[in-house]
Short mmCIF file of C-alpha atoms and ligand atoms in Angstrom, two decimals:
data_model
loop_
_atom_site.label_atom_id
_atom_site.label_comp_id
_atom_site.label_asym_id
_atom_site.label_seq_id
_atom_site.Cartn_x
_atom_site.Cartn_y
_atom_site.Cartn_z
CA UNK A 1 10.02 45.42 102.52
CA UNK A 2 12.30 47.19 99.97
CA UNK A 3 13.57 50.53 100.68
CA UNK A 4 12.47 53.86 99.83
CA UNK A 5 13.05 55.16 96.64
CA UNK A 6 14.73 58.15 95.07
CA UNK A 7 13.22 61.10 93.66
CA UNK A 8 14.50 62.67 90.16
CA UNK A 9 14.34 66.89 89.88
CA UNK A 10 13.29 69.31 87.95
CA UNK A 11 15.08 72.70 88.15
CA UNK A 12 12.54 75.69 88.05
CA UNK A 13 15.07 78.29 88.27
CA UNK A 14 18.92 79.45 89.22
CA UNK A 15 21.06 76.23 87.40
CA UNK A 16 24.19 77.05 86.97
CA UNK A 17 23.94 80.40 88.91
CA UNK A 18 23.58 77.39 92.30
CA UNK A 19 27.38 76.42 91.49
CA UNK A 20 28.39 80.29 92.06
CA UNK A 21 26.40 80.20 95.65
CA UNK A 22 23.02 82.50 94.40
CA UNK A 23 19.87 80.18 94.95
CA UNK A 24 17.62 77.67 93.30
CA UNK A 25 14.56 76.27 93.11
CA UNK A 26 13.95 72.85 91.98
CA UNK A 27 11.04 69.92 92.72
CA UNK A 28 11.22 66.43 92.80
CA UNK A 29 10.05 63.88 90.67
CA UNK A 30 8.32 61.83 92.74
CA UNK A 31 9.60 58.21 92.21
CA UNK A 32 11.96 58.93 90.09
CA UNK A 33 13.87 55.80 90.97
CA UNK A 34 12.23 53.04 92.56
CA UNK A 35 14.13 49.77 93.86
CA UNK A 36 11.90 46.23 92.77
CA UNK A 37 14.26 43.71 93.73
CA UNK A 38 17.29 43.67 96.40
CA UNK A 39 19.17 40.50 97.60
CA UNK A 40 22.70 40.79 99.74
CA UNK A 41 25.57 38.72 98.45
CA UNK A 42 29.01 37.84 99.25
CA UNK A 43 29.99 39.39 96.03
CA UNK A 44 30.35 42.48 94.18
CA UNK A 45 27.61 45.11 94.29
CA UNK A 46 25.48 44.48 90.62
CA UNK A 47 23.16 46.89 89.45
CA UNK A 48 20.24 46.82 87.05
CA UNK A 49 18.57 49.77 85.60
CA UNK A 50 15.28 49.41 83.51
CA UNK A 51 13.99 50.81 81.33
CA UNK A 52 17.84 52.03 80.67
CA UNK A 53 19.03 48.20 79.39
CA UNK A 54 22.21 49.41 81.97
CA UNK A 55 23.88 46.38 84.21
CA UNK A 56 26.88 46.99 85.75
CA UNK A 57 28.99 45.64 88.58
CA UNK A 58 32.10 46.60 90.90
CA UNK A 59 34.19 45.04 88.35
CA UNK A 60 32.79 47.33 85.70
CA UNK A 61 36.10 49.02 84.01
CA UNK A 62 33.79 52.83 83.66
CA UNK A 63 32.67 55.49 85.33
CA UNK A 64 29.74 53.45 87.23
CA UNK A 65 32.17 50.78 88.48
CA UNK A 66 33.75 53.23 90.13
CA UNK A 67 30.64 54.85 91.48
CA UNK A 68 29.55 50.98 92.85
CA UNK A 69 33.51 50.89 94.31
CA UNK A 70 32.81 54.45 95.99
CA UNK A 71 29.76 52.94 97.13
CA UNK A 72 31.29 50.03 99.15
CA UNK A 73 33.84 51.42 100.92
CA UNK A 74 31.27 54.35 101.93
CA UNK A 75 28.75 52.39 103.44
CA UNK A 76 28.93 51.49 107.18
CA UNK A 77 27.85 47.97 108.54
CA UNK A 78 28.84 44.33 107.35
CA UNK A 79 30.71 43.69 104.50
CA UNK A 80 28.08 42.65 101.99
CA UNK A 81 27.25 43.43 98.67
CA UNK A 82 24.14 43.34 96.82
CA UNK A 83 22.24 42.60 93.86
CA UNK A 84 19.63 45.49 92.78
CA UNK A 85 17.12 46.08 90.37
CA UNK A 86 16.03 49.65 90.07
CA UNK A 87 13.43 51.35 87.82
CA UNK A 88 13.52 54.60 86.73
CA UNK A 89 10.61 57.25 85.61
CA UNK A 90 13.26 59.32 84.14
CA UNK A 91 15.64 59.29 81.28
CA UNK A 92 19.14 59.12 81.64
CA UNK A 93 20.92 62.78 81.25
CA UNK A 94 18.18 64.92 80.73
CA UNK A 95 19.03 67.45 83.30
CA UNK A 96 16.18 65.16 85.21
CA UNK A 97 18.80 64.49 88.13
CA UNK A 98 18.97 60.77 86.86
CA UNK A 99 22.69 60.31 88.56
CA UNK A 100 21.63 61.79 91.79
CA UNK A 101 18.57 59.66 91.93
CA UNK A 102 20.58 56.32 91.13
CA UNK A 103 23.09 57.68 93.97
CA UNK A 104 20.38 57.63 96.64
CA UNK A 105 18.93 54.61 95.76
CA UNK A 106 22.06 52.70 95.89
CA UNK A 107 22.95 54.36 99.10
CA UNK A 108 19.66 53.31 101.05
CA UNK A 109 19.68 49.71 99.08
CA UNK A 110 23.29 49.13 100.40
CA UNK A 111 22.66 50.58 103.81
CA UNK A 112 19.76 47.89 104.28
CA UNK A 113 21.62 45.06 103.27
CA UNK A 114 24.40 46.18 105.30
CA UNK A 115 21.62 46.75 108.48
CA UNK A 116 21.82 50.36 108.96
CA UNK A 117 19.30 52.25 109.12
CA UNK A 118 20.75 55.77 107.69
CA UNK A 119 19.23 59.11 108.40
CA UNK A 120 18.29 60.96 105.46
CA UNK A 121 21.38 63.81 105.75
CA UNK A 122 23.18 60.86 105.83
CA UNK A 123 22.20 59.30 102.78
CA UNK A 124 22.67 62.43 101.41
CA UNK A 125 26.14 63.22 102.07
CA UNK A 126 26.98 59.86 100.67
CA UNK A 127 25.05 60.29 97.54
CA UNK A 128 26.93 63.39 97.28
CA UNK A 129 30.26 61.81 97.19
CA UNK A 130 28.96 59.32 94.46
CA UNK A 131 27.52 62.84 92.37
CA UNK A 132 31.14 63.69 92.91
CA UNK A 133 32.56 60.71 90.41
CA UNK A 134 29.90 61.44 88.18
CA UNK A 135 30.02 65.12 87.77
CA UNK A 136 33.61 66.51 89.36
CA UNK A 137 32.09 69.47 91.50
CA UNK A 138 28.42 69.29 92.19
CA UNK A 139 26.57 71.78 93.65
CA UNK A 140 24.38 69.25 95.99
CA UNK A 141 21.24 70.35 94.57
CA UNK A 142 20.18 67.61 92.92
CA UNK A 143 21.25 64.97 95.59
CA UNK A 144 19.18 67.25 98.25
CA UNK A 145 16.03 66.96 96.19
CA UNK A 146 16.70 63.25 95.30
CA UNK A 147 16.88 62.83 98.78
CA UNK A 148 14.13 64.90 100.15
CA UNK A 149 11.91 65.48 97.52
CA UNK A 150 9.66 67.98 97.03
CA UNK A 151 10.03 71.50 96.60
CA UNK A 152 13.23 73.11 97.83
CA UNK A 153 14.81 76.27 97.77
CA UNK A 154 18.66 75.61 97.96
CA UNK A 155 22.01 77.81 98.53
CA UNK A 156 25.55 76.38 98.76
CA UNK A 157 26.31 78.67 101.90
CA UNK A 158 22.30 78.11 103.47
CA UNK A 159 19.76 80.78 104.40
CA UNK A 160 19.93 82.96 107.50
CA UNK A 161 17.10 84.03 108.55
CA UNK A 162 14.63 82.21 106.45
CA UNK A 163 10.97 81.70 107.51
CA UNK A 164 10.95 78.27 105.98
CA UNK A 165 11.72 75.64 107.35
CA UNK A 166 15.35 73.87 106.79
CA UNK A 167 15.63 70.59 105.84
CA UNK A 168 19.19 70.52 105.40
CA UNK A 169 22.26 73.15 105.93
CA UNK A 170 21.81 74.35 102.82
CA UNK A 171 17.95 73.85 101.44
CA UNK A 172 14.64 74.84 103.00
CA UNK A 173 11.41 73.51 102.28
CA UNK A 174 8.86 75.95 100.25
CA UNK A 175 5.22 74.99 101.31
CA UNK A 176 3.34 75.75 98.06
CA UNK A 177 2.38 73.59 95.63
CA UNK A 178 4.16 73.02 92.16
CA UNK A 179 1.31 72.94 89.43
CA UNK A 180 1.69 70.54 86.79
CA UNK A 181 4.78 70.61 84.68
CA UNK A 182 5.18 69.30 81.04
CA UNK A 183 8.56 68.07 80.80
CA UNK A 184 10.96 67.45 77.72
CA UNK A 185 14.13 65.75 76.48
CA UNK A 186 16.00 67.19 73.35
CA UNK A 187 17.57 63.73 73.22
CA UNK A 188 20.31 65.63 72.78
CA UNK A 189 23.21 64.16 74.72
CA UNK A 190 25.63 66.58 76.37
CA UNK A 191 28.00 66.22 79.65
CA UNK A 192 26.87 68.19 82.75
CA UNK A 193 30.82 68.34 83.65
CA UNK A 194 31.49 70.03 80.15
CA UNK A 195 28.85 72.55 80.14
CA UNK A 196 29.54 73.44 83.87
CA UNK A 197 33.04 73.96 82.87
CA UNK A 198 32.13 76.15 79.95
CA UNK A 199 30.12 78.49 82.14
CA UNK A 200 33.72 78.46 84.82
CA UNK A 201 35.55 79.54 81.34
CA UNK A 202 32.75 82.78 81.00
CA UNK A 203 32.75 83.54 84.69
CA UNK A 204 36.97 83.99 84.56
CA UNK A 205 36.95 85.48 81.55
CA UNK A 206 34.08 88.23 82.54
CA UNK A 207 33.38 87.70 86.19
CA UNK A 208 31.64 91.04 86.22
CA UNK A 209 29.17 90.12 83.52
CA UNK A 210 28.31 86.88 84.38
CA UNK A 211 27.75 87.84 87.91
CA UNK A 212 24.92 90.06 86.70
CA UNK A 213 23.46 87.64 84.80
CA UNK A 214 23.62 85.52 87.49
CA UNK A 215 21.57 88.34 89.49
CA UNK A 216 18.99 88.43 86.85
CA UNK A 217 18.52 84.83 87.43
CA UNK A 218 17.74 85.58 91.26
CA UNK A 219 15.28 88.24 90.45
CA UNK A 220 13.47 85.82 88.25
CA UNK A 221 13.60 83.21 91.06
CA UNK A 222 12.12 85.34 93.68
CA UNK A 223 9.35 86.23 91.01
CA UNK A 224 8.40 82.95 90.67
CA UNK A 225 8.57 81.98 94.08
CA UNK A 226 5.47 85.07 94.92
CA UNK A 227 4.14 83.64 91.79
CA UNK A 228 3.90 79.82 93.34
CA UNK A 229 2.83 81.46 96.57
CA UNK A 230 -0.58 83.24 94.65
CA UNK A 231 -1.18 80.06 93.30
CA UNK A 232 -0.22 81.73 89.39
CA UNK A 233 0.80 79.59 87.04
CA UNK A 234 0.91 82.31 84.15
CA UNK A 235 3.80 84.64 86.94
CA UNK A 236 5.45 81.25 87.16
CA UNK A 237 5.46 80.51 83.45
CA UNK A 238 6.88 84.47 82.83
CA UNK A 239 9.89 84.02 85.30
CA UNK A 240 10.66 80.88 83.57
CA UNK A 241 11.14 82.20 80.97
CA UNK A 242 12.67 85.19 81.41
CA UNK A 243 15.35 82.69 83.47
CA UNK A 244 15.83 80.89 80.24
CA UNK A 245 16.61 84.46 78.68
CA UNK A 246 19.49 84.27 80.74
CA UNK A 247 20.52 81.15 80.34
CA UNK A 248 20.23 81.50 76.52
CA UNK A 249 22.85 84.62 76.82
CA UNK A 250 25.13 82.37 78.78
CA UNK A 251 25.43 79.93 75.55
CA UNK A 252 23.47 77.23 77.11
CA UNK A 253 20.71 76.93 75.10
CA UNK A 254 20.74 74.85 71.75
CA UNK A 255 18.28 74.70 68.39
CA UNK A 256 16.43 71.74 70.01
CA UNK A 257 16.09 73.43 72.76
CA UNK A 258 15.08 76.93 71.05
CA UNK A 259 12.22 74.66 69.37
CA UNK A 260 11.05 73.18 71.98
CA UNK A 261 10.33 76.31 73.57
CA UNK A 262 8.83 77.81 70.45
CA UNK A 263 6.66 75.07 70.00
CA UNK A 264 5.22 75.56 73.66
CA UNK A 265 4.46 79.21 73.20
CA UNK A 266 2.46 78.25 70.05
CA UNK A 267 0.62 75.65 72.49
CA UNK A 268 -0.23 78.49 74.86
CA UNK A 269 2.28 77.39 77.28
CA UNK A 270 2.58 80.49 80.17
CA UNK A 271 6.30 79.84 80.38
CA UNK A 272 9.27 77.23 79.12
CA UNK A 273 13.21 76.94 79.78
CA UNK A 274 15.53 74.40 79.58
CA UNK A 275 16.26 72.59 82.78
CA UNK A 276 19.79 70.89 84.15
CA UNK A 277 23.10 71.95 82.46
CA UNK A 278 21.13 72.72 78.84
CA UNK A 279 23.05 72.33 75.91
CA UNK A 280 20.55 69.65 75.18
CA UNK A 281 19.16 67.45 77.89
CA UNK A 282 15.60 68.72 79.32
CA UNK A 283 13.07 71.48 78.86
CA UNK A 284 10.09 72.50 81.12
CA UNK A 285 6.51 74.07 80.80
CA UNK A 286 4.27 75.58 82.84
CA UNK A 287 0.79 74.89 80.46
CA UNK A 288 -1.78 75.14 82.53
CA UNK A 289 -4.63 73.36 80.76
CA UNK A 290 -2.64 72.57 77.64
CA UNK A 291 -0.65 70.11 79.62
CA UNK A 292 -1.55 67.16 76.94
CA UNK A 293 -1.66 69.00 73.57
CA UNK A 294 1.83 70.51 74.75
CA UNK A 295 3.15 66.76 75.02
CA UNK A 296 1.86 65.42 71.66
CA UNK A 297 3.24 68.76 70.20
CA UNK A 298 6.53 67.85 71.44
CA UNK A 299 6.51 63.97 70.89
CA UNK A 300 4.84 64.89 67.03
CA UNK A 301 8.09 66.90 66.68
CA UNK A 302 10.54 63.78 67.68
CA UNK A 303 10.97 64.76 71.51
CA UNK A 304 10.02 62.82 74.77
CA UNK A 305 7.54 64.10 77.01
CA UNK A 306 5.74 63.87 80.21
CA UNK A 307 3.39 66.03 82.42
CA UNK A 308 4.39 65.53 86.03
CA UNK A 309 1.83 65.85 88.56
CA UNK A 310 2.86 66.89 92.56
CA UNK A 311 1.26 65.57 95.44
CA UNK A 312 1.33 69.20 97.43
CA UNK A 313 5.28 69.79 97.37
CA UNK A 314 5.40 70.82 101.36
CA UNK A 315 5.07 67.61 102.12
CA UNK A 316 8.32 64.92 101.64
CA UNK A 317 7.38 62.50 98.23
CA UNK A 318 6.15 58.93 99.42
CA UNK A 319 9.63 57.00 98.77
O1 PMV B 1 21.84 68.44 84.23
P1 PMV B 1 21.89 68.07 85.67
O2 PMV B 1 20.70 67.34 86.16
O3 PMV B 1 23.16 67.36 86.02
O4 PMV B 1 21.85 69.45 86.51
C1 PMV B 1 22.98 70.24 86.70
C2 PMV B 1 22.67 71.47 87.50
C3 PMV B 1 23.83 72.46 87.50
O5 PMV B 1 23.39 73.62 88.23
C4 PMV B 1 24.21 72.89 86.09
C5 PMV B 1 25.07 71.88 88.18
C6 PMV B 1 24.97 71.73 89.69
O6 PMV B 1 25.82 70.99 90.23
O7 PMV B 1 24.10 72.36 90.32
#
């Protein structure tokens, strides 16, 4: 049997904001990465990725040679390596949590070959050192929800006193559903590193502002949150985006991203913002009952699109 896979994300609200400690809310896309073929070897760890055309090996001289390197000398048990062929449901940096999804996967792939049998917290902390290579300073986020899946509410420093239950330290699991979600890529490519950095450069230069945008963010999060909780897609769609308000005054938005979101008010979407570090990358809708006209809109206009379904997002994503 080959192991479980890894789920991608979708951020509903507080990117960015997560890095400075305030909250998020993101879901997982269920199978987001799913492993079809793994064989141990005596050599170096190799890696497919379809549909992405991306091989790569230990010996690669880049960024995911390194990550495969990481991976090796994090992995407990025998010295093996492995061949894998993963499959992904999501594009490659999209905001989509593609690199925390390939982390997780190649953690539990290795892990069997290697004969351990790793508890989930412990996949994730070592998917979390691989996010590390990829982006410099990760919030954890995204290799929480590609972990665990479904929908989770997450802080850097945790939650006292929350009535949900915790699935890790620092993310509890939210027990409503997620409705439907179109979902977007701008195509346009942009590092997750460069635009985190860029908000750093805002926060020195104007703590006090940013800070408050930051708290605007939170208010829109807990909106949405009653909003899931009443079962009201057209709330949810409203805090969206009024969060992507925000984010637009933080410099994060972009004109793909500004028509993408034009073109789902005009399909009578309730709510759209970008999702991930923006500056390109992804885009989400709440549309309820619009979900397909919304996606040919977008794909007529030259974007990619998908509507992602949930399966009930209390309980953990079959992986
Ligand atoms: O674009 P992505 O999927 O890498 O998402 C980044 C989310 C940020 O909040 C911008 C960064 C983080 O580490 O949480």
């Amino acid at each position: 049997m080959l192991p479980a896979a890894a789920c991608g994300k979708i951020i509903l609200f507080g990117e960015h904001s997560a890095v400075y400690g305030h909250p998020a809310l993101a879901v997982g896309i269920p199978e987001g990465m799913k492993v079809t073929g793994l064989a141990p070897c005596d050599g170096p760890i190799r890696i497919r990725v379809s549909p992405w055309d991306l091989r790569a090996s230990e010996a690669s001289d880049d960024l995911l040679g390194e990550v495969l390197r990481r991976l090796s000398r994090l992995v407990p048990g025998e010295r093996l390596g492995m061949e894998v062929d993963l499959e992904s449901r999501i594009p490659p940096g999209a905001g989509l949590g593609s690199s925390a999804a390939l982390a997780v996967a190649l953690v539990r792939c290795l892990a069997r070959v290697r004969g351990k049998e790793l508890p989930d917290e412990q996949v994730r902390l070592l998917a979390h050192k691989l996010e590390k290579v990829f982006h410099g300073r990760p919030s954890g986020l995204d290799d929480t929800v590609a972990t665990y899946g479904g929908l989770c509410l997450f802080r850097r420093d945790g939650f006292r006193d929350s009535t949900h239950r915790s699935i890790t330290g620092q993310a509890v699991r939210i027990p409503w559903s997620v409705p439907t979600l179109v979902v977007g890529d701008t195509k346009v490519q942009r590092s997750t590193a460069h635009m985190v950095a860029g908000v750093r450069r805002r926060w020195e230069d104007d703590t006090r502002r940013v800070e408050a945008l930051f708290e605007e963010v939170d208010s829109c999060l807990a909106d949405g949150l009653k909003a899931l909780q009443r079962e009201d897609p057209q709330g949810l769609g409203g805090a969206m985006s009024r969060n992507q308000d925000v984010l637009s005054r933080l410099g994060l938005s972009c004109p793909e991203i500004d028509e993408m979101i034009a073109l789902a008010g005009r399909e009578g979407a309730s709510g759209a913002k970008l999702t991930g570090a923006g500056g390109g990358g992804g885009v989400v809708a709440v549309a309820p009952g619009r979900e397909e006209k919304l996606k040919d809109a977008w794909r007529k206009a030259g974007f990619d699109a998908w509507a992602v379904s949930f399966n009930g997002s209390g309980r953990r994503d079959p992986t």
